[in-house]
CSV table of C-alpha atoms in Angstrom, one decimal:
chain,number,residue,atom,x,y,z
A,1,MET,CA,330.2,219.3,103.6
A,2,ILE,CA,327.2,220.7,102.0
A,3,SER,CA,327.7,224.4,100.0
A,4,LEU,CA,324.9,226.8,100.5
A,5,ALA,CA,324.0,226.7,96.9
A,6,GLN,CA,323.3,223.2,97.3
A,7,GLU,CA,321.0,223.6,100.5
A,8,THR,CA,317.3,223.6,100.0
A,9,PRO,CA,315.9,227.0,101.2
A,10,PRO,CA,312.8,226.7,103.7
A,11,SER,CA,309.6,227.3,102.3
A,12,ARG,CA,308.0,230.5,103.7
A,13,GLY,CA,305.9,228.6,106.0
A,14,GLU,CA,308.8,226.6,107.2
A,15,GLU,CA,310.6,230.2,107.9
A,16,ARG,CA,307.3,231.9,109.4
A,17,TYR,CA,306.9,229.8,112.0
A,18,SER,CA,310.5,228.3,112.3
A,19,ARG,CA,311.0,230.1,116.1
A,20,GLN,CA,307.6,228.5,117.5
A,21,VAL,CA,308.5,225.2,115.9
A,22,LEU,CA,311.8,225.4,117.8
A,23,PHE,CA,309.7,225.7,121.1
A,24,ARG,CA,309.4,222.0,122.7
A,25,GLY,CA,306.0,222.6,123.5
A,26,ILE,CA,304.8,222.8,119.9
A,27,GLY,CA,307.6,221.7,117.4
A,28,ALA,CA,306.5,220.7,113.7
A,29,GLU,CA,303.8,218.3,114.3
A,30,GLY,CA,301.9,220.8,116.8
A,31,GLN,CA,302.5,223.3,114.0
A,32,ARG,CA,300.8,220.9,111.7
A,33,LYS,CA,297.8,220.7,113.8
A,34,LEU,CA,297.6,224.4,114.2
A,35,ALA,CA,297.4,224.7,110.6
A,36,ALA,CA,294.6,222.4,110.4
A,37,ALA,CA,292.9,223.7,113.3
A,38,ARG,CA,289.4,225.8,112.8
A,39,VAL,CA,289.1,228.2,115.9
A,40,ALA,CA,285.8,230.7,116.3
A,41,ILE,CA,286.3,234.0,118.3
A,42,VAL,CA,282.9,235.4,119.2
A,43,GLY,CA,283.3,239.5,119.3
A,44,CYS,CA,285.9,241.0,117.7
A,45,GLY,CA,286.6,244.0,120.1
A,46,ALA,CA,289.3,244.3,122.7
A,47,THR,CA,290.0,240.9,123.7
A,48,GLY,CA,288.7,239.3,120.5
A,49,SER,CA,291.2,241.4,117.9
A,50,ALA,CA,294.1,240.7,120.2
A,51,LEU,CA,293.1,236.9,119.9
A,52,ALA,CA,292.6,236.9,116.6
A,53,GLY,CA,295.8,239.0,115.9
A,54,LEU,CA,298.1,236.4,118.4
A,55,LEU,CA,296.5,233.2,116.7
A,56,ALA,CA,296.6,234.5,113.3
A,57,ARG,CA,300.6,235.4,113.6
A,58,ALA,CA,300.9,231.5,115.4
A,59,GLY,CA,299.3,230.2,112.1
A,60,VAL,CA,295.9,228.5,113.0
A,61,GLY,CA,294.6,227.3,110.0
A,62,THR,CA,290.8,229.0,109.8
A,63,LEU,CA,289.6,232.0,112.1
A,64,ARG,CA,286.1,232.5,112.0
A,65,THR,CA,285.5,236.2,113.7
A,66,ILE,CA,281.8,236.8,114.4
A,67,ASP,CA,281.0,240.3,115.7
A,68,ARG,CA,277.8,242.6,115.1
A,69,ASP,CA,279.5,246.2,116.0
A,70,TYR,CA,281.3,248.4,113.6
A,71,VAL,CA,284.6,250.4,114.3
A,72,GLU,CA,284.7,253.8,116.0
A,73,ALA,CA,287.9,255.8,117.2
A,74,SER,CA,287.1,255.3,120.6
A,75,ASN,CA,288.4,251.5,120.1
A,76,LEU,CA,291.8,252.3,118.5
A,77,GLN,CA,293.0,252.7,122.0
A,78,ARG,CA,292.9,249.2,123.0
A,79,GLN,CA,291.5,247.0,119.6
A,80,SER,CA,295.1,246.5,118.3
A,81,LEU,CA,293.7,245.1,114.5
A,82,PHE,CA,292.0,248.3,113.5
A,83,ASP,CA,293.2,251.8,112.7
A,84,GLU,CA,292.1,255.4,111.7
A,85,SER,CA,290.6,254.5,108.2
A,86,ASP,CA,288.6,251.5,109.5
A,87,ALA,CA,286.9,254.0,112.4
A,88,ALA,CA,286.7,256.7,109.3
A,89,GLU,CA,284.5,254.3,107.4
A,90,SER,CA,282.8,252.4,109.8
A,91,LEU,CA,283.8,249.0,109.1
A,92,PRO,CA,282.4,246.0,110.6
A,93,LYS,CA,284.9,244.8,113.3
A,94,ALA,CA,284.7,241.2,111.3
A,95,ILE,CA,285.5,242.4,107.9
A,96,ALA,CA,288.3,244.8,109.2
A,97,ALA,CA,290.0,242.1,111.4
A,98,ALA,CA,289.7,239.6,108.6
A,99,ARG,CA,291.6,242.5,106.3
A,100,LYS,CA,294.3,243.6,108.4
A,101,ILE,CA,295.1,239.6,109.0
A,102,ALA,CA,295.3,239.2,105.5
A,103,ALA,CA,297.8,242.1,105.0
A,104,PHE,CA,300.3,240.2,107.6
A,105,ASN,CA,299.4,236.3,107.3
A,106,SER,CA,298.3,235.6,103.9
A,107,GLN,CA,298.7,231.4,104.5
A,108,ILE,CA,295.4,231.7,106.8
A,109,VAL,CA,291.8,231.6,106.0
A,110,VAL,CA,289.6,234.2,107.7
A,111,GLU,CA,286.1,233.7,107.8
A,112,PRO,CA,284.1,237.1,109.1
A,113,ARG,CA,280.7,237.0,110.1
A,114,VAL,CA,279.1,240.2,110.6
A,115,ASP,CA,276.2,239.1,112.5
A,116,ASP,CA,275.0,238.4,116.2
A,117,LEU,CA,275.1,235.4,118.0
A,118,VAL,CA,272.0,234.3,119.0
A,119,PRO,CA,270.4,231.0,119.7
A,120,ALA,CA,268.9,231.2,116.4
A,121,ASN,CA,272.0,231.1,114.4
A,122,ILE,CA,274.9,229.4,117.0
A,123,GLU,CA,274.6,226.2,114.9
A,124,THR,CA,275.7,227.7,111.9
A,125,LEU,CA,277.6,230.6,112.8
A,126,LEU,CA,280.1,227.8,115.4
A,127,GLU,CA,279.5,224.6,112.9
A,128,GLY,CA,282.7,222.7,112.4
A,129,CYS,CA,285.1,224.7,114.5
A,130,ASP,CA,287.2,222.6,117.3
A,131,LEU,CA,287.5,225.9,120.0
A,132,ILE,CA,285.4,228.5,120.7
A,133,LEU,CA,286.9,231.7,121.8
A,134,ASP,CA,285.2,234.4,124.1
A,135,GLY,CA,285.8,238.2,123.2
A,136,THR,CA,282.1,239.1,124.1
A,137,ASP,CA,281.3,242.1,126.1
A,138,ASN,CA,278.2,240.4,128.0
A,139,PHE,CA,277.2,237.3,130.3
A,140,GLU,CA,274.2,236.6,127.7
A,141,THR,CA,276.3,235.6,125.1
A,142,ARG,CA,278.7,234.0,126.8
A,143,TYR,CA,276.0,232.0,128.6
A,144,LEU,CA,274.7,231.1,125.3
A,145,ILE,CA,278.3,229.8,124.4
A,146,ASN,CA,278.5,227.7,127.3
A,147,ASP,CA,275.0,225.7,126.7
A,148,TYR,CA,276.2,225.3,123.1
A,149,ALA,CA,279.8,224.3,124.0
A,150,VAL,CA,279.0,221.7,126.8
A,151,GLU,CA,275.7,220.8,125.0
A,152,ARG,CA,278.4,219.5,122.3
A,153,SER,CA,281.3,218.6,123.7
A,154,ARG,CA,283.6,221.7,122.7
A,155,PRO,CA,286.0,223.3,124.2
A,156,TRP,CA,286.0,227.1,125.2
A,157,ILE,CA,287.9,229.7,126.6
A,158,TYR,CA,286.1,232.7,128.7
A,159,SER,CA,287.8,235.8,128.9
A,160,ALA,CA,287.2,239.5,130.1
A,161,ALA,CA,288.1,242.9,131.0
A,162,VAL,CA,287.2,245.6,132.2
A,163,GLY,CA,288.7,248.8,133.8
A,164,SER,CA,292.4,247.3,135.0
A,165,TYR,CA,290.7,243.8,135.9
A,166,ALA,CA,290.9,240.7,133.8
A,167,VAL,CA,289.8,237.1,133.9
A,168,THR,CA,289.7,233.8,131.9
A,169,LEU,CA,288.8,230.7,132.2
A,170,ASN,CA,289.1,227.3,130.2
A,171,VAL,CA,286.1,225.1,130.1
A,172,LEU,CA,286.4,221.2,129.3
A,173,PRO,CA,283.1,219.9,129.2
A,174,GLY,CA,282.8,216.6,131.0
A,175,GLN,CA,286.6,217.3,132.5
A,176,THR,CA,286.6,220.8,134.0
A,177,ALA,CA,283.7,223.5,135.6
A,178,CYS,CA,281.7,225.3,133.2
A,179,LEU,CA,280.7,228.9,133.1
A,180,ALA,CA,277.4,227.9,134.8
A,181,CYS,CA,279.3,225.6,137.3
A,182,LEU,CA,280.8,228.9,138.8
A,183,PHE,CA,278.6,231.4,138.4
A,184,PRO,CA,274.9,230.1,138.4
A,185,ASP,CA,273.2,232.9,137.7
A,186,SER,CA,273.6,236.4,135.5
A,187,PRO,CA,275.0,239.6,137.3
A,188,ARG,CA,271.7,241.3,138.8
A,189,GLY,CA,271.3,245.1,139.1
A,190,MET,CA,274.5,247.3,138.1
A,191,VAL,CA,277.3,245.8,135.9
A,192,GLU,CA,280.6,247.4,135.0
A,193,THR,CA,281.5,248.1,131.4
A,194,CYS,CA,284.1,249.6,129.4
A,195,GLU,CA,282.1,252.3,128.4
A,196,THR,CA,280.9,253.4,132.0
A,197,SER,CA,284.2,252.0,134.0
A,198,GLY,CA,287.0,252.7,131.4
A,199,ILE,CA,289.8,249.8,130.2
A,200,LEU,CA,293.5,249.4,130.1
A,201,ASN,CA,294.7,248.1,127.0
A,202,SER,CA,297.4,246.4,129.1
A,203,ALA,CA,294.5,244.5,131.1
A,204,VAL,CA,293.1,243.4,127.2
A,205,ASN,CA,296.6,241.9,126.3
A,206,LEU,CA,297.4,240.2,129.1
A,207,VAL,CA,294.2,238.2,129.1
A,208,ALA,CA,294.1,237.9,125.7
A,209,SER,CA,298.0,236.5,125.7
A,210,ILE,CA,296.8,234.1,128.4
A,211,ALA,CA,294.0,233.1,126.9
A,212,ALA,CA,295.8,232.5,123.2
A,213,THR,CA,298.5,230.5,124.9
A,214,GLU,CA,295.8,228.1,126.4
A,215,ALA,CA,294.3,227.8,123.1
A,216,LEU,CA,297.5,226.9,121.4
A,217,LYS,CA,297.9,224.0,124.1
A,218,LEU,CA,294.5,222.6,123.2
A,219,LEU,CA,295.2,222.9,119.6
A,220,VAL,CA,298.5,220.9,119.5
A,221,SER,CA,296.9,218.3,122.0
A,222,GLY,CA,294.0,217.6,119.6
A,223,PRO,CA,294.5,214.8,117.0
A,224,THR,CA,296.8,215.2,113.8
A,225,SER,CA,294.8,216.3,110.8
A,226,GLU,CA,294.5,212.9,109.3
A,227,ALA,CA,293.2,211.4,112.4
A,228,LYS,CA,290.4,213.7,112.6
A,229,ALA,CA,286.9,212.6,112.6
A,230,PRO,CA,283.5,214.7,113.2
A,231,SER,CA,282.5,212.9,116.1
A,232,ASP,CA,281.5,214.1,119.8
A,233,LYS,CA,283.9,211.5,121.3
A,234,GLU,CA,286.9,213.0,120.1
A,235,PRO,CA,287.1,215.8,121.3
A,236,LEU,CA,286.8,214.5,124.8
A,237,ALA,CA,289.5,212.3,124.2
A,238,ALA,CA,291.7,215.3,123.6
A,239,LEU,CA,290.5,217.2,126.4
A,240,LYS,CA,292.0,214.7,128.5
A,241,ARG,CA,295.5,214.2,127.0
A,242,CYS,CA,295.8,218.0,127.2
A,243,ALA,CA,295.0,218.4,130.7
A,244,THR,CA,297.0,216.0,131.6
A,245,GLN,CA,300.1,216.0,129.5
A,246,ASN,CA,300.5,220.0,128.4
A,247,HIS,CA,300.1,222.2,131.7
A,248,LEU,CA,296.6,223.4,131.1
A,249,ARG,CA,295.4,225.5,133.5
A,250,GLN,CA,292.3,224.8,135.5
A,251,THR,CA,291.3,227.6,137.4
A,252,LEU,CA,289.5,230.6,137.0
A,253,LEU,CA,292.3,233.1,137.1
A,254,SER,CA,291.8,236.7,137.8
A,255,PHE,CA,294.4,239.7,138.0
A,256,ASP,CA,294.3,243.7,138.1
A,257,VAL,CA,297.0,245.2,136.4
A,258,TRP,CA,296.9,248.0,138.5
A,259,THR,CA,296.6,247.2,141.9
A,260,ASN,CA,298.8,243.3,141.2
A,261,GLU,CA,296.0,241.8,143.1
A,262,HIS,CA,295.4,238.2,141.8
A,263,ALA,CA,293.5,235.4,142.5
A,264,GLU,CA,293.0,231.8,141.2
A,265,VAL,CA,289.8,229.4,141.8
A,266,SER,CA,289.7,226.0,141.6
A,267,ALA,CA,287.9,224.6,138.7
A,268,ALA,CA,289.2,221.3,137.7
A,269,LYS,CA,286.1,219.5,138.2
A,270,PRO,CA,282.1,220.0,137.4
A,271,ARG,CA,279.9,221.1,140.0
A,272,PRO,CA,277.5,218.4,141.1
A,273,GLY,CA,274.0,219.5,140.3
A,274,CYS,CA,275.4,222.2,137.7
A,275,ARG,CA,272.3,223.5,135.2
A,276,ALA,CA,274.5,223.3,132.2
A,277,CYS,CA,277.1,219.9,132.7
A,278,GLY,CA,275.2,218.4,135.2
A,279,GLU,CA,271.5,218.4,134.8
A,280,ARG,CA,272.1,219.6,130.7
A,281,ASP,CA,269.1,222.0,131.1
A,282,PHE,CA,270.4,224.3,128.3
A,283,ILE,CA,268.1,227.3,128.7
A,284,HIS,CA,270.4,229.7,127.2
A,285,LEU,CA,270.2,227.6,123.7
A,286,ALA,CA,266.4,227.5,124.0
A,287,GLY,CA,266.3,231.2,124.3
A,288,GLU,CA,264.8,230.8,127.6
A,289,GLY,CA,267.9,232.9,129.6
A,290,ARG,CA,267.4,235.8,127.4
A,291,PRO,CA,265.7,239.4,127.7
A,292,HIS,CA,262.5,239.7,125.6
A,293,ILE,CA,263.5,241.9,123.0
A,294,THR,CA,260.3,243.5,121.0
A,295,LEU,CA,259.5,246.6,118.4
A,296,CYS,CA,257.9,249.5,120.4
A,297,GLY,CA,256.3,251.8,118.4
A,298,ARG,CA,257.9,254.1,115.6
A,299,ASN,CA,261.7,253.4,115.2
A,300,SER,CA,262.2,252.0,118.8
A,301,VAL,CA,262.9,248.8,120.5
A,302,GLN,CA,262.1,247.5,124.1
A,303,ILE,CA,264.5,245.2,126.1
A,304,HIS,CA,262.5,243.7,128.9
A,305,GLU,CA,265.2,243.1,131.4
A,306,ARG,CA,263.2,242.4,134.5
A,307,GLN,CA,264.3,241.8,137.8
A,308,ARG,CA,267.3,243.7,137.8
A,309,PRO,CA,267.3,246.8,139.9
A,310,ILE,CA,269.0,250.0,138.9
A,311,ASP,CA,270.3,252.8,140.7
A,312,PHE,CA,269.7,255.9,138.9
A,313,ALA,CA,271.9,257.7,140.4
A,314,GLU,CA,275.2,255.8,140.1
A,315,MET,CA,274.1,255.3,136.1
A,316,ASP,CA,273.7,258.9,135.7
A,317,ARG,CA,277.3,259.5,137.3
A,318,ARG,CA,278.7,256.8,134.9
A,319,LEU,CA,276.6,258.0,131.8
A,320,GLN,CA,277.6,261.9,131.8
A,321,SER,CA,280.7,261.6,130.0
A,322,HIS,CA,278.7,260.0,127.0
A,323,GLY,CA,276.0,262.3,126.2
A,324,THR,CA,273.3,263.7,128.1
A,325,VAL,CA,271.3,262.5,131.3
A,326,ARG,CA,268.4,263.2,133.3
A,327,HIS,CA,266.5,261.1,135.6
A,328,ASN,CA,263.9,261.5,138.5
A,329,ASP,CA,262.6,258.5,140.6
A,330,PHE,CA,260.7,256.6,137.8
A,331,VAL,CA,262.7,256.9,135.0
A,332,LEU,CA,266.1,257.9,133.4
A,333,LYS,CA,266.6,259.4,129.9
A,334,PHE,CA,270.0,259.3,128.4
A,335,TRP,CA,270.7,260.8,124.7
A,336,HIS,CA,273.7,259.7,122.8
A,337,GLU,CA,273.2,260.5,119.2
A,338,PRO,CA,271.3,259.4,117.1
A,339,TYR,CA,269.6,257.3,120.0
A,340,GLU,CA,267.9,258.0,123.0
A,341,MET,CA,267.8,255.7,125.9
A,342,THR,CA,264.6,255.3,128.6
A,343,LEU,CA,265.6,253.2,131.5
A,344,PHE,CA,263.2,252.1,134.0
A,345,PRO,CA,264.1,250.7,137.7
A,346,ASP,CA,263.8,247.1,136.9
A,347,GLY,CA,266.1,247.3,134.0
A,348,ARG,CA,263.6,247.5,131.1
A,349,ALA,CA,264.6,250.2,128.5
A,350,ILE,CA,263.1,251.8,126.0
A,351,ILE,CA,265.8,252.6,122.6
A,352,LYS,CA,264.8,254.8,120.0
A,353,GLY,CA,266.4,255.2,116.9
A,354,THR,CA,266.7,252.0,115.5
A,355,THR,CA,264.4,249.1,114.7
A,356,ASP,CA,267.5,246.5,114.8
A,357,PRO,CA,267.3,244.0,117.7
A,358,ALA,CA,270.9,243.9,117.5
A,359,VAL,CA,271.8,247.2,117.7
A,360,ALA,CA,269.6,247.8,120.6
A,361,ARG,CA,271.3,244.8,122.6
A,362,SER,CA,274.7,246.4,121.5
A,363,LEU,CA,273.8,249.7,123.1
A,364,TYR,CA,272.3,248.4,126.3
A,365,ALA,CA,275.5,245.9,127.0
A,366,ARG,CA,277.6,248.6,126.1
A,367,TYR,CA,275.8,251.4,128.7
A,368,VAL,CA,274.0,249.1,130.8
A,369,GLY,CA,275.8,245.8,130.9
A,370,SER,CA,274.3,242.6,130.6
């Protein structure tokens, strides 16, 4: 019989994750793998901040948060890592998230990147990560992530929420369908966004919880830190083990938390002839699938989003609560201080008040959708 005085107290790390280690699907070895893992979260808004918080508390060793935007008061209803002081200071979301995580888990590393993920910097921003998580607000960036992940044989998880609707998909290159398998083309015409259609924080938390759990399954199925090798073959072997041994979901899952409608579409196999994972034609990685952006006169940026018909009457209705809107048959004008957006019937837009393409892209994605 050993007295309490003779027992060695558990370390802070052991105590912190003790309830998670008790879970059979993770255990002590799984926790060590989580500590050695490196995860990139692209977009640190509603879904991204929820993902970051969950994985940080679970003990994922390194999180790289990538976001081009800053915290606003309207974010606080659903973006769980931020508070009123972040909004008052207009802190970049990546920085604010890193500070909040450091306050509740100083044992992990957070690498904030205040940047816009584009073909020119994707290699630098995602280099060295075992898993990529989607917290973005537009398909343009998601297709770019998909091209990179398929080309590099890196797993990623697509997640989205708008209104009361949430959807997520695990992409295991070479094993399951990729995003381009299920959605060969970008959405055309009117696209719902959180700004124009609203969003419930419960939908965000649902999709983040599901995606975070799938991420844990992937990470604990990988090689031990000692066995890790920087080769492209090892991730594929780990994906096969994960899919067969650890209950990884192989469907596109959607759920409406308001109506309780839900659906699953099989994504167990790549689609024959898929542009990305079949033909390996990475147009988004090459920059071909992106709207052309140019400086347009003084303090203006033009986004050439052609062949995307816009219903001005419907867009007028959506934007009324966000600023001043006027339109005729030829043009729609939208004023949201300090910016002015001129939208044309084919989807092209001129945004006054900035010369920063990242700001223009963010405004376009927020109010028009992409």
